[in-house]
mmCIF file of C-alpha atoms and ligand atoms in Angstrom:
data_model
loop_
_atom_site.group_PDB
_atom_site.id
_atom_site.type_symbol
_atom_site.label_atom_id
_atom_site.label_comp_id
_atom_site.label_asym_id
_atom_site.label_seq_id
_atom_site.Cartn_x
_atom_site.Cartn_y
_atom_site.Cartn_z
ATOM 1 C CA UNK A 1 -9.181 -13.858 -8.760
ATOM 2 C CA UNK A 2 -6.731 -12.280 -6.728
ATOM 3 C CA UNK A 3 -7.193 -8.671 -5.263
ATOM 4 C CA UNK A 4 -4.915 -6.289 -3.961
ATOM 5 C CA UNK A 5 -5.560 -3.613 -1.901
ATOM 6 C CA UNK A 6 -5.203 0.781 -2.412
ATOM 7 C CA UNK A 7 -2.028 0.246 -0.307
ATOM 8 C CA UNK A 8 0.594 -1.816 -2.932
ATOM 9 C CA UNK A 9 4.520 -1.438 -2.812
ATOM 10 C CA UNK A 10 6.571 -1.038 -6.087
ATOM 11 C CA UNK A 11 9.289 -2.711 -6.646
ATOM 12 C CA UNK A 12 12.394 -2.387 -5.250
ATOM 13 C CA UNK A 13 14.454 -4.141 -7.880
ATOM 14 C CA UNK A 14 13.476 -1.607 -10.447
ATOM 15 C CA UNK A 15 15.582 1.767 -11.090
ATOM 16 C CA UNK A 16 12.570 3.497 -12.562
ATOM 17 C CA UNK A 17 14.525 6.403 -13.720
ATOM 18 C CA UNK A 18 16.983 4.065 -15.751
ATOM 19 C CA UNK A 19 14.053 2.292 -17.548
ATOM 20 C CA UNK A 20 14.709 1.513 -21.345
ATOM 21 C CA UNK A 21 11.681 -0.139 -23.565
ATOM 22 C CA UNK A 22 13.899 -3.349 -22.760
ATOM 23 C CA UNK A 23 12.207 -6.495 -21.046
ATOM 24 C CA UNK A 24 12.101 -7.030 -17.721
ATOM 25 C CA UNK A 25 11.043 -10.374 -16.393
ATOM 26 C CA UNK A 26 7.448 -9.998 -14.473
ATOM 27 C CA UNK A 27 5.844 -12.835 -11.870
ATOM 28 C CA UNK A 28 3.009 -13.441 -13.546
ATOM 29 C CA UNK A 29 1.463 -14.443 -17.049
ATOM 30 C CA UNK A 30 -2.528 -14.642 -18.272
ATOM 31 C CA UNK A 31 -2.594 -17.773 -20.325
ATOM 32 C CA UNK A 32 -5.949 -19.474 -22.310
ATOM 33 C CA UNK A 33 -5.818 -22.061 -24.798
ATOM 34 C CA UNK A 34 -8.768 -23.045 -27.336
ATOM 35 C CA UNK A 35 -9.522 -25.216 -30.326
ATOM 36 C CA UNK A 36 -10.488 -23.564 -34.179
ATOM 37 C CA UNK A 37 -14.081 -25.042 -33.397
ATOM 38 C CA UNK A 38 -15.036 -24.291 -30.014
ATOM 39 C CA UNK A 39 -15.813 -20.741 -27.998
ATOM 40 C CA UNK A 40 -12.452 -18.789 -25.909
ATOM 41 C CA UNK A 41 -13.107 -19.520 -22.558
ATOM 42 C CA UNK A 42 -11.192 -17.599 -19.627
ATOM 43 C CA UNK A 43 -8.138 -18.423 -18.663
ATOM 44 C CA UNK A 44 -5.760 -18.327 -15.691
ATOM 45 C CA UNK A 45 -2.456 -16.618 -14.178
ATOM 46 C CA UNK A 46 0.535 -18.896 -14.145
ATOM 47 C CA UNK A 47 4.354 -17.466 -13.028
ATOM 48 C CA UNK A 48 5.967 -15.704 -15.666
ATOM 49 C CA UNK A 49 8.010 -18.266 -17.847
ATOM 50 C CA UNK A 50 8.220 -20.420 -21.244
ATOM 51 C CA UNK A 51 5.488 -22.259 -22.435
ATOM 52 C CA UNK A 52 5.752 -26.076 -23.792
ATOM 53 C CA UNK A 53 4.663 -26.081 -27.759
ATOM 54 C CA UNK A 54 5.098 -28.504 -30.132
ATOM 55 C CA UNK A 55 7.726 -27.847 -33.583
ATOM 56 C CA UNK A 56 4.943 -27.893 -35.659
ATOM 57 C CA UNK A 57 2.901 -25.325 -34.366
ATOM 58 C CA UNK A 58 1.461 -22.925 -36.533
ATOM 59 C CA UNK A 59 3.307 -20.012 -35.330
ATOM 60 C CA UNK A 60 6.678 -21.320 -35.080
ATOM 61 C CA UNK A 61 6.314 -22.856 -38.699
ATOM 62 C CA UNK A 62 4.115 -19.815 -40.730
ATOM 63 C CA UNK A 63 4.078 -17.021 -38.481
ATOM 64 C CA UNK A 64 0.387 -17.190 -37.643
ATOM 65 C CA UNK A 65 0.466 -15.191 -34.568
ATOM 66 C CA UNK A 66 -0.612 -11.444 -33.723
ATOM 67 C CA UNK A 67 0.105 -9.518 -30.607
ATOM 68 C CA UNK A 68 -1.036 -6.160 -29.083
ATOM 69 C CA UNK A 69 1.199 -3.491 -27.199
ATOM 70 C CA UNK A 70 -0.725 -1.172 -24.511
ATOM 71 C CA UNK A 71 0.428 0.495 -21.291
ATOM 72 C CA UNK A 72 -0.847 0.765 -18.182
ATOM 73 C CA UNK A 73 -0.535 4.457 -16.061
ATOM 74 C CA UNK A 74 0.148 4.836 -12.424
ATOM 75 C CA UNK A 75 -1.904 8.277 -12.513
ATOM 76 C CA UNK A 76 -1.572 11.204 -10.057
ATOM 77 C CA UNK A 77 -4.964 10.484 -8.943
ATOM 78 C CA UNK A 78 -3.413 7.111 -7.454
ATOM 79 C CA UNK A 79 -5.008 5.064 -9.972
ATOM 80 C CA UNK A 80 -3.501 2.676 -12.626
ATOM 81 C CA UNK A 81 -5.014 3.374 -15.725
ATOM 82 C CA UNK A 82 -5.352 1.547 -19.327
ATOM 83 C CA UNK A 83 -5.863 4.093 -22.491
ATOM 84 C CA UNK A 84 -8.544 3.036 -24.568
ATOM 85 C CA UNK A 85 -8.059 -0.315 -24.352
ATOM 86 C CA UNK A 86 -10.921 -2.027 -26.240
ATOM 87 C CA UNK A 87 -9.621 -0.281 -29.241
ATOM 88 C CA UNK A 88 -6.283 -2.838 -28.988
ATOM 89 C CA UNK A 89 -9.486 -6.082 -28.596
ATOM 90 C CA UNK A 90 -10.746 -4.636 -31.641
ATOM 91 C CA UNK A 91 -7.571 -4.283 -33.414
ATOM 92 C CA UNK A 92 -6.890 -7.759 -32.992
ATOM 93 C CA UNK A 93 -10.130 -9.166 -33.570
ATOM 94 C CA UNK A 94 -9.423 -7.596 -37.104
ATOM 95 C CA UNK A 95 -6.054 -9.144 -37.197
ATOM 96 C CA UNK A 96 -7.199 -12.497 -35.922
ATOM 97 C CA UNK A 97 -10.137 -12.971 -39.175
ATOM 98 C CA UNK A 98 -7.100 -11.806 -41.380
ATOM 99 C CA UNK A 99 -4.477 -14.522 -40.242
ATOM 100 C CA UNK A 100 -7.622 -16.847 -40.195
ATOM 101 C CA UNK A 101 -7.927 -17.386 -36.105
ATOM 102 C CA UNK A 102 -10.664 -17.606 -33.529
ATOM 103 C CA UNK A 103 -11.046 -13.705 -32.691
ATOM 104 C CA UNK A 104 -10.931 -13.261 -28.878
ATOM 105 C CA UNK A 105 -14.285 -11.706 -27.258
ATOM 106 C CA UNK A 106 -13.441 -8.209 -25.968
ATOM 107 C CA UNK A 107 -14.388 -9.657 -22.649
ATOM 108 C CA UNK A 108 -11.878 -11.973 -22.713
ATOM 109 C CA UNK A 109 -8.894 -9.964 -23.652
ATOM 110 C CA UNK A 110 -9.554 -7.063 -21.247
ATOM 111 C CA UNK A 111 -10.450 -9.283 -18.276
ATOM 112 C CA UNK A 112 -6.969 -11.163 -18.970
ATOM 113 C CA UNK A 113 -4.628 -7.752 -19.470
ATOM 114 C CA UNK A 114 -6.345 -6.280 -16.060
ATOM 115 C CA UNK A 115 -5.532 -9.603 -14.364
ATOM 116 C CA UNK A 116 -2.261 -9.392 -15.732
ATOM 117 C CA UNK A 117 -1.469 -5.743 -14.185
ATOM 118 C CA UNK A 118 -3.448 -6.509 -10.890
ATOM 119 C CA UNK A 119 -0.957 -9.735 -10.708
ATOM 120 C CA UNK A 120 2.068 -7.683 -11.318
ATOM 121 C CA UNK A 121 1.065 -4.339 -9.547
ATOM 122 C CA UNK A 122 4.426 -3.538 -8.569
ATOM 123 C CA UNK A 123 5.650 -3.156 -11.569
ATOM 124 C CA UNK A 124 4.155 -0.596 -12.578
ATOM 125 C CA UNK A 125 6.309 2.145 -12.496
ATOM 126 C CA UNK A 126 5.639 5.792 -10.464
ATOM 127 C CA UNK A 127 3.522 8.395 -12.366
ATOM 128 C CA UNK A 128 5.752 9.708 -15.179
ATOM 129 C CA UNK A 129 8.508 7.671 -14.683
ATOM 130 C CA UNK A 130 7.270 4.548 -17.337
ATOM 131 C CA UNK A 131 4.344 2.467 -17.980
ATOM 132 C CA UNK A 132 3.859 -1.029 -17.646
ATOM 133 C CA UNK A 133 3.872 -2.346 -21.319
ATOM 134 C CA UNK A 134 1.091 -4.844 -21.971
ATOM 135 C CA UNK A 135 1.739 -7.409 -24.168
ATOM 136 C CA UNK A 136 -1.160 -9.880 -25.457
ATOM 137 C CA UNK A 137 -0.403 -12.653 -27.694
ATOM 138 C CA UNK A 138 -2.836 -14.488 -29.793
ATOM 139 C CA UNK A 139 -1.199 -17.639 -32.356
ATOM 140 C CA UNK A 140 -2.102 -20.886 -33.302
ATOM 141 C CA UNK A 141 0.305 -22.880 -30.613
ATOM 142 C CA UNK A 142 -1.155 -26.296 -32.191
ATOM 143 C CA UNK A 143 0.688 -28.505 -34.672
ATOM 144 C CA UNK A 144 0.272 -28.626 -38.964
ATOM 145 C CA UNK A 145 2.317 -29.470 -41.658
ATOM 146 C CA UNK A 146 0.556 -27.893 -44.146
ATOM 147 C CA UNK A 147 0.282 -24.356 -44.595
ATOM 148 C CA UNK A 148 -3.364 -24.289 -43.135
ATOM 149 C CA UNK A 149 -4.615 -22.556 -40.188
ATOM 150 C CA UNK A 150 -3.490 -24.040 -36.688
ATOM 151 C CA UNK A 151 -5.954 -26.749 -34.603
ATOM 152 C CA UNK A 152 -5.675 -24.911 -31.893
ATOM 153 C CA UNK A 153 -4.676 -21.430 -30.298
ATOM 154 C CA UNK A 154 -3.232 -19.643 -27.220
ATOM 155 C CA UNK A 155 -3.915 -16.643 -26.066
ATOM 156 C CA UNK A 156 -1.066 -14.937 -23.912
ATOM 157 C CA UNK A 157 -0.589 -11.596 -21.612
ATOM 158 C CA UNK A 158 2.984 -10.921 -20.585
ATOM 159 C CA UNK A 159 3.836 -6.932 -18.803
ATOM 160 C CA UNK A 160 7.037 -5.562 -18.276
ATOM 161 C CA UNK A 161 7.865 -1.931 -17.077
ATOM 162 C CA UNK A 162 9.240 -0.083 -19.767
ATOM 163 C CA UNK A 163 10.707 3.928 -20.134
ATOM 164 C CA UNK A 164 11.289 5.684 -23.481
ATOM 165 C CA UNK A 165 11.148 3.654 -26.564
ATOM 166 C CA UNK A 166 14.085 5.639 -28.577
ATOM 167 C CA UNK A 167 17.555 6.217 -27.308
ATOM 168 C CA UNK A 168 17.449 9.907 -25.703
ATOM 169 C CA UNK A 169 14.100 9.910 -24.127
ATOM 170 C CA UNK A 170 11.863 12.529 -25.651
ATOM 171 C CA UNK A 171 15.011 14.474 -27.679
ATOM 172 C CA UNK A 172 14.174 14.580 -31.511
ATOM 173 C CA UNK A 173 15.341 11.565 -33.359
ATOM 174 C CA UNK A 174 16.797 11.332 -36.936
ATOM 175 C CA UNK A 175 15.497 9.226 -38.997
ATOM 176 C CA UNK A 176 16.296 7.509 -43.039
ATOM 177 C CA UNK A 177 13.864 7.426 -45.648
ATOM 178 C CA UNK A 178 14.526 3.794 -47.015
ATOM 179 C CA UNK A 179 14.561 3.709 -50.492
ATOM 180 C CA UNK A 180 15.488 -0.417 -51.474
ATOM 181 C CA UNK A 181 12.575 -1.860 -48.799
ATOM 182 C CA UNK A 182 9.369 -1.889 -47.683
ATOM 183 C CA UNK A 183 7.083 -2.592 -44.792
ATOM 184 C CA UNK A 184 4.008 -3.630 -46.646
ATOM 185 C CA UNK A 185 2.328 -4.379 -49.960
ATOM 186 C CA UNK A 186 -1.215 -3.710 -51.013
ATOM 187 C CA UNK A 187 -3.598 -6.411 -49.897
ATOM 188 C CA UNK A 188 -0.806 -8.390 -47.631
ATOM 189 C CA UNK A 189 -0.864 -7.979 -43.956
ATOM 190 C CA UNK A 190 0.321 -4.175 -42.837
ATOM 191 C CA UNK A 191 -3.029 -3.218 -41.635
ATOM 192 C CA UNK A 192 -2.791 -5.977 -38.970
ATOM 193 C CA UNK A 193 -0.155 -6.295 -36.336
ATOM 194 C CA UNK A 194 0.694 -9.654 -37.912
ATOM 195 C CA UNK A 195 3.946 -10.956 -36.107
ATOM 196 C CA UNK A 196 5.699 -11.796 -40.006
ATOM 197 C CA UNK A 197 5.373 -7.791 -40.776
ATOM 198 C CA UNK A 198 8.126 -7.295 -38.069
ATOM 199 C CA UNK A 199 11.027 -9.364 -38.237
ATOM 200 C CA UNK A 200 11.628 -8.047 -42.433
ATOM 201 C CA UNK A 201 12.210 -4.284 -40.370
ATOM 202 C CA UNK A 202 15.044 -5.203 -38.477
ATOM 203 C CA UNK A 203 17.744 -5.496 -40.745
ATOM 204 C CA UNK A 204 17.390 -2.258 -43.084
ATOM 205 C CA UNK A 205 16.429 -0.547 -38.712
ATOM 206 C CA UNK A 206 20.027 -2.060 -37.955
ATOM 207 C CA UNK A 207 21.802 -0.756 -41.037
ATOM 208 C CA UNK A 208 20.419 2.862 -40.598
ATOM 209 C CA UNK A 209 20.734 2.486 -36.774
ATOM 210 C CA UNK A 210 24.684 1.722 -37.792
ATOM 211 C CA UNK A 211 24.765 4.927 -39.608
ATOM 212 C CA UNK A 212 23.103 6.971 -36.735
ATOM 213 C CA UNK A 213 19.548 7.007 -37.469
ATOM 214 C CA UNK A 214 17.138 6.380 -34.622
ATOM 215 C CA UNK A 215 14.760 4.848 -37.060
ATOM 216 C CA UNK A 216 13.655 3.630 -41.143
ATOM 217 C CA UNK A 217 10.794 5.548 -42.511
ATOM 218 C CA UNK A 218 9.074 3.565 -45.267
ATOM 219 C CA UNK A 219 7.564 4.708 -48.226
ATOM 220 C CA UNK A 220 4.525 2.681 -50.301
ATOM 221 C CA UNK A 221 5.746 -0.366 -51.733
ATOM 222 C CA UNK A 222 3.903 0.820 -55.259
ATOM 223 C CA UNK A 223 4.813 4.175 -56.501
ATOM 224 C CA UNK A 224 7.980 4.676 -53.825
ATOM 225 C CA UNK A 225 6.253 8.533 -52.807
ATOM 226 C CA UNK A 226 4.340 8.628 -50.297
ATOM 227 C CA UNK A 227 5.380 7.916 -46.411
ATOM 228 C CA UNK A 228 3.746 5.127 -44.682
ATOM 229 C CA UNK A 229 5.306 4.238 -41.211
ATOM 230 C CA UNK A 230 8.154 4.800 -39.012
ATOM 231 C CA UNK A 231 9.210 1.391 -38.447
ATOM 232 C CA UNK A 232 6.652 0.844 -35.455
ATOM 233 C CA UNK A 233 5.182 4.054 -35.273
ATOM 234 C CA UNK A 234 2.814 6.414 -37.266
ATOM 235 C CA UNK A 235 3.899 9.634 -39.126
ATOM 236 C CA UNK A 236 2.325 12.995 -38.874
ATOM 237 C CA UNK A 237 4.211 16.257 -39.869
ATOM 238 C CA UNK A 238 2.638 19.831 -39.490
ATOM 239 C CA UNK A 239 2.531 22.247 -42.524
ATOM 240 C CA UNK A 240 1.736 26.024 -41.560
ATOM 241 C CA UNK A 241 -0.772 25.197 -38.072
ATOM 242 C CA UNK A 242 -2.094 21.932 -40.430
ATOM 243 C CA UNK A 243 -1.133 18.120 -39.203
ATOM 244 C CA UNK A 244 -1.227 15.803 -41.973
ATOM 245 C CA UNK A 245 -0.492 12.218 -41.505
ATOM 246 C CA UNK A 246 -0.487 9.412 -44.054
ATOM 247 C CA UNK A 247 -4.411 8.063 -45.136
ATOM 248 C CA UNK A 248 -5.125 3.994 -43.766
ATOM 249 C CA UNK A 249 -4.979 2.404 -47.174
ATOM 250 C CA UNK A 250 -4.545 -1.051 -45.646
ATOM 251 C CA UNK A 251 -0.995 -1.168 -45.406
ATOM 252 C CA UNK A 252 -0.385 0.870 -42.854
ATOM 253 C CA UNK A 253 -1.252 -0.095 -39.194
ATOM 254 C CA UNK A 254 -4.023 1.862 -37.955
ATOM 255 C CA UNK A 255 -2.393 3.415 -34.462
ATOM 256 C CA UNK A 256 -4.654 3.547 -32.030
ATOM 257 C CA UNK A 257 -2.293 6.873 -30.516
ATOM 258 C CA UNK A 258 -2.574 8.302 -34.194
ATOM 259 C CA UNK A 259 -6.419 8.375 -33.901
ATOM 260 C CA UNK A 260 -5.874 9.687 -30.513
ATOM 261 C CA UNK A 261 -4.087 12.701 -31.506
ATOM 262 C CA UNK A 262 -6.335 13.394 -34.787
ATOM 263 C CA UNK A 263 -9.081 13.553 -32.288
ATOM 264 C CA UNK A 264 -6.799 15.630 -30.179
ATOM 265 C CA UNK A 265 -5.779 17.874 -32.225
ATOM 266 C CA UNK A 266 -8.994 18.742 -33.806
ATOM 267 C CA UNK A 267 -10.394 19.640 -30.174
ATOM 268 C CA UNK A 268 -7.685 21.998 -30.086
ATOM 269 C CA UNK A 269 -8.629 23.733 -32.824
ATOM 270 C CA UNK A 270 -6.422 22.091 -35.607
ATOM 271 C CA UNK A 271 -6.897 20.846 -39.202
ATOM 272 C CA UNK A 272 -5.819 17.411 -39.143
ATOM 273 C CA UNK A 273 -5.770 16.032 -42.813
ATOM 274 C CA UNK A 274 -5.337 12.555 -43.743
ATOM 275 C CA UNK A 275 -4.685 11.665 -47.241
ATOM 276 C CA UNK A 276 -1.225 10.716 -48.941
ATOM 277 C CA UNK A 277 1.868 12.477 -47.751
ATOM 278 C CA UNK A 278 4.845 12.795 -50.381
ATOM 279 C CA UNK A 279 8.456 12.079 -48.867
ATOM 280 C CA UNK A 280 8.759 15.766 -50.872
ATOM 281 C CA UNK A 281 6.152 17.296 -48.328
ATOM 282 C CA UNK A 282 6.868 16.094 -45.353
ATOM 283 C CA UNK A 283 10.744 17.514 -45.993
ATOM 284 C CA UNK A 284 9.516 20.749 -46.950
ATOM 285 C CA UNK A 285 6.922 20.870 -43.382
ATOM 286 C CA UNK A 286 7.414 22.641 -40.591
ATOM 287 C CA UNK A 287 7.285 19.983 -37.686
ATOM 288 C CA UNK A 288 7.612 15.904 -37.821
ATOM 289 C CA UNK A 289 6.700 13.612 -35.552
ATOM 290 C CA UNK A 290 6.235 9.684 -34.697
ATOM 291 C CA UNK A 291 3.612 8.420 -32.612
ATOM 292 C CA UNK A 292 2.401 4.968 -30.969
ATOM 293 C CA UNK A 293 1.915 3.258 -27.724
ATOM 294 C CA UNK A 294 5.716 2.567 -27.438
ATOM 295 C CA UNK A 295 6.658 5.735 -29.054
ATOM 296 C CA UNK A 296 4.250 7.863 -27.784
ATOM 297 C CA UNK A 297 5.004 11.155 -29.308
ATOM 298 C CA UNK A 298 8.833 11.320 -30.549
ATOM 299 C CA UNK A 299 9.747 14.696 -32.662
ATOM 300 C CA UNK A 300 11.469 14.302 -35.655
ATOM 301 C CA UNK A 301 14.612 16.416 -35.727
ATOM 302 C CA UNK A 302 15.760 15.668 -39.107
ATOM 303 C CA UNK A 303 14.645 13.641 -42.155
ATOM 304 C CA UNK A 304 17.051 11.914 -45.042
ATOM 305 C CA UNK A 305 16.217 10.750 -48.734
ATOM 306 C CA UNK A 306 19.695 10.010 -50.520
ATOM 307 C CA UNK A 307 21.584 12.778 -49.866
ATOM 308 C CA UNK A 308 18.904 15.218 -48.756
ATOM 309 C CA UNK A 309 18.667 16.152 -44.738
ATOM 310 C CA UNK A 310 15.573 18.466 -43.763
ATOM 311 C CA UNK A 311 16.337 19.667 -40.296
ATOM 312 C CA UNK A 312 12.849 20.808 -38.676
ATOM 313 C CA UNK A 313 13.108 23.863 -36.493
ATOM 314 C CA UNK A 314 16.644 23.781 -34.632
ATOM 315 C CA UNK A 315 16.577 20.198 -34.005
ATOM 316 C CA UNK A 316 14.359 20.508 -31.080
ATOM 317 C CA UNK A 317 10.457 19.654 -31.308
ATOM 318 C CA UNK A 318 8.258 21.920 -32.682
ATOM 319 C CA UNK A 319 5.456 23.721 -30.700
ATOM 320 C CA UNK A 320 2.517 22.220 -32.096
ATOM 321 C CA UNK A 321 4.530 18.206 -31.346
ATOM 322 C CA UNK A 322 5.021 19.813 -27.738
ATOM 323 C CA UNK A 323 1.560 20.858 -27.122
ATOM 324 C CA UNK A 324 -0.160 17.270 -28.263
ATOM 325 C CA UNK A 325 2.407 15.175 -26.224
ATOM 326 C CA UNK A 326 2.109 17.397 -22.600
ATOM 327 C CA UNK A 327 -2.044 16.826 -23.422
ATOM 328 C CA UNK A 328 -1.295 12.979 -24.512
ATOM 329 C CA UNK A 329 0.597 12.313 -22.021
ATOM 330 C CA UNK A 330 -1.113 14.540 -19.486
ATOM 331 C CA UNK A 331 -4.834 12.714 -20.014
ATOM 332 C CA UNK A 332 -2.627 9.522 -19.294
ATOM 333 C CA UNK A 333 -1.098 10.705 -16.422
ATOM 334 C CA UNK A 334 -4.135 12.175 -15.334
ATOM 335 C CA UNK A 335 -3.028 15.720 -15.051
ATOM 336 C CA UNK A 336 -5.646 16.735 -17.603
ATOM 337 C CA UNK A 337 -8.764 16.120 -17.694
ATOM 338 C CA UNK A 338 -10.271 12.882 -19.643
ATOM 339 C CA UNK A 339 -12.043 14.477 -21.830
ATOM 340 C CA UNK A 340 -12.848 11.903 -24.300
ATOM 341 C CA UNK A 341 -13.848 8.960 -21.737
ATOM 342 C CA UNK A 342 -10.007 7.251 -22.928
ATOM 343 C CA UNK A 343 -8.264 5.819 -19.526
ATOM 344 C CA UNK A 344 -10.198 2.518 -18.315
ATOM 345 C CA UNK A 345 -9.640 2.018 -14.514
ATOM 346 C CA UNK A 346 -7.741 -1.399 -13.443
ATOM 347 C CA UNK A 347 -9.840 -2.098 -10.460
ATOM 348 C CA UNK A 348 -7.427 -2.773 -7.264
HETATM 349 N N1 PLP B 401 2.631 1.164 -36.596
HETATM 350 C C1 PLP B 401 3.140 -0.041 -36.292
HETATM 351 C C2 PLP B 401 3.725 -0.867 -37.376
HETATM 352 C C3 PLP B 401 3.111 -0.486 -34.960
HETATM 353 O O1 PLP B 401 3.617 -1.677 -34.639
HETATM 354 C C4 PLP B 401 2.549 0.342 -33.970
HETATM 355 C C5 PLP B 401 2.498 -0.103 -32.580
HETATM 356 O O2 PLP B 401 1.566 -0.601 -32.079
HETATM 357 C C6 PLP B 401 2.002 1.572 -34.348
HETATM 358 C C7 PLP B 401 2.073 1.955 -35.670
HETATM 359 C C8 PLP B 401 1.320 2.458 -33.355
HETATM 360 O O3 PLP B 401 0.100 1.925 -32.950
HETATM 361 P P1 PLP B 401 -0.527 2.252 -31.524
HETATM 362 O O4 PLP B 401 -0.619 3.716 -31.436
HETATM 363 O O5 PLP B 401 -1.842 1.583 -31.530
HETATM 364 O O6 PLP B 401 0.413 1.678 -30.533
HETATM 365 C C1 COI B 402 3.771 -0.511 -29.666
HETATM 366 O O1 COI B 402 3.854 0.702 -29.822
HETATM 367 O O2 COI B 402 3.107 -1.025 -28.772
HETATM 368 C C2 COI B 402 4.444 -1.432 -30.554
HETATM 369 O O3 COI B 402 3.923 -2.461 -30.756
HETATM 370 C C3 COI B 402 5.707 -1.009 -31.126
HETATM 371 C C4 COI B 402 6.820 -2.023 -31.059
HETATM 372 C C5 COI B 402 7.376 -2.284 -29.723
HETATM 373 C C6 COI B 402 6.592 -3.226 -31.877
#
């Protein structure tokens, strides 16, 4: 395996204080390929580029593909840091017995995403200008007509250096309720970050994008009350020093930066309840706020339902959303201390 030593460039093709969460292309890829019947072996780095697969694959043909989204920190300490990532192996373990594929070992999938940012060292952006996204891919790349599970799988890591997911950086975003679609249905896929649950967003995102919105929250596909998601984030809102964010009922994705900031928050001293959160409650709170690896905190400035707007504070975030994203971001960044054993070292 290739090493590099304390003493890496960056990039020079990169304007790290114009990144977007856009793609930019990397050198190098992690690649590994296995059959339904026998064990994930480990793979190899290839350049950064498109991979032969037949029409019939699996993927291409019924969506049976998953993928994971983590970042990797350039730290003040000097050291380029993963948060928590065996929680993302687990996560798609889960996903991969849902969408019926070989689960990778946790072994496996961290060795390939730290080969992956080792590879591609110099993009990863300054500390607190961006992250280097991380994204693994697991789908069944062989061929089948009918709908079955794949013969055979691939297991991908691509990185690119991203900046702030929404438009505006860290500025409080206003976001739709939608009220004619959903993300997820009881017992379908929601809980998993099944490649299918994505491309049904993007049309009602686009419409409410077209009418200024940053973003669609969605509501639970059975009784139309209770918030679920923010199109590819979680939701939390604050009610009188109290977070509240929506209970994992299996349809929403369990975010691996929500659980970070229950824990969070409760070390600082907060209530954090999770149970079902009404559209109706979460207008009437006194903060909002998104969260996820992408997203990592974003304040809510304003919330619609029909013709309802609830503005939160003046349209700037809310002390309590301030005070969880500088600790967030500053156990990333390594400005405060790791108190929880999160970041995971890339050796260099
Ligand atoms: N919800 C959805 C639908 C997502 O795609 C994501 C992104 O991964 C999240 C929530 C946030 O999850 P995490 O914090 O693990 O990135
Ligand atoms: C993430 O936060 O990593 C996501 O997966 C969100 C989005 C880019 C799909």
């Amino acid at each position: 395996m290739k090493r590099y030593g304390r003493v890496r460039s960056m990039s020079e093709e990169v304007d790290w204080d114009s990144l977007t969460f856009s793609l930019t292309p990397t050198d190098t890829m992690y690649l590994t390929e296995t059959t339904a019947t026998e064990p994930w072996m480990p793979g190899s780095l290839r350049p950064y580029g498109a991979i032969p697969m037949s029409p019939a694959a699996g993927v291409l043909n019924y969506g049976q593909g998953l993928f994971e989204g983590m970042k990797a920190f350039r730290t003040s300490k000097d050291r380029v840091v993963f948060f928590r990532p065996e929680e993302n192996a687990r996560r798609m373990q889960r996903g991969a017995d849902r969408l019926k594929m070989p689960p990778v070992p946790e072994s496996i999938f961290i060795d390939a995403v730290e080969q992956c940012v080792q590879a591609n060292i110099k993009w990863v952006p300054p500390t607190g200008r961006g992250a280097l996204y991380v994204r693994p891919l697991l789908m069944g790349s062989g061929p089948v007509l009918g709908v079955a599970p794949a013969p055979s799988y691939t297991y991908l890591v691509y990185v690119t250096p991203v900046g702030p997911y929404f438009k505006g950086g860290v500025s409080a975003i206003d976001l739709l309720i939608s009220e004619d679609y959903h993300r997820a249905a009881p017992g379908g896929s929601g809980g998993v970050k099944a490649i299918g649950n994505y491309a049904p967003g993007m049309m009602p995102s686009k419409k409410a994008k077209a009418a200024g919105f940053a973003e669609v929250i969605y509501l639970d596909a059975e009784t139309h009350n209770y918030i679920e998601e923010v199109g590819a984030a979680n939701f939390f809102c604050v009610k009188d020093n109290t977070l509240y964010t929506p209970e994992l009922t299996g349809t929403i994705l369990p975010g691996i930066t929500r659980q970070s900031i229950i824990e969070l928050a409760r070390h600082n001293g907060y209530d954090v309840v999770e149970t079902k959160v009404s559209a109706e409650f979460a207008m009437g709170a006194d903060e909002a706020f998104c969260c996820g690896t992408a997203a990592v905190i974003s304040p809510i400035g304003s919330i619609t339902k029909g013709g309802e707007k609830a503005v939160y504070g003046d349209g700037k975030p809310g002390p309590i959303t301030e005070q969880l994203y500088s600790h967030l971001v500053g156990i990333q960044n390594e400005t405060e201390e790791d108190l929880f054993g999160w970041l995971h070292e890339i050796p260099l």
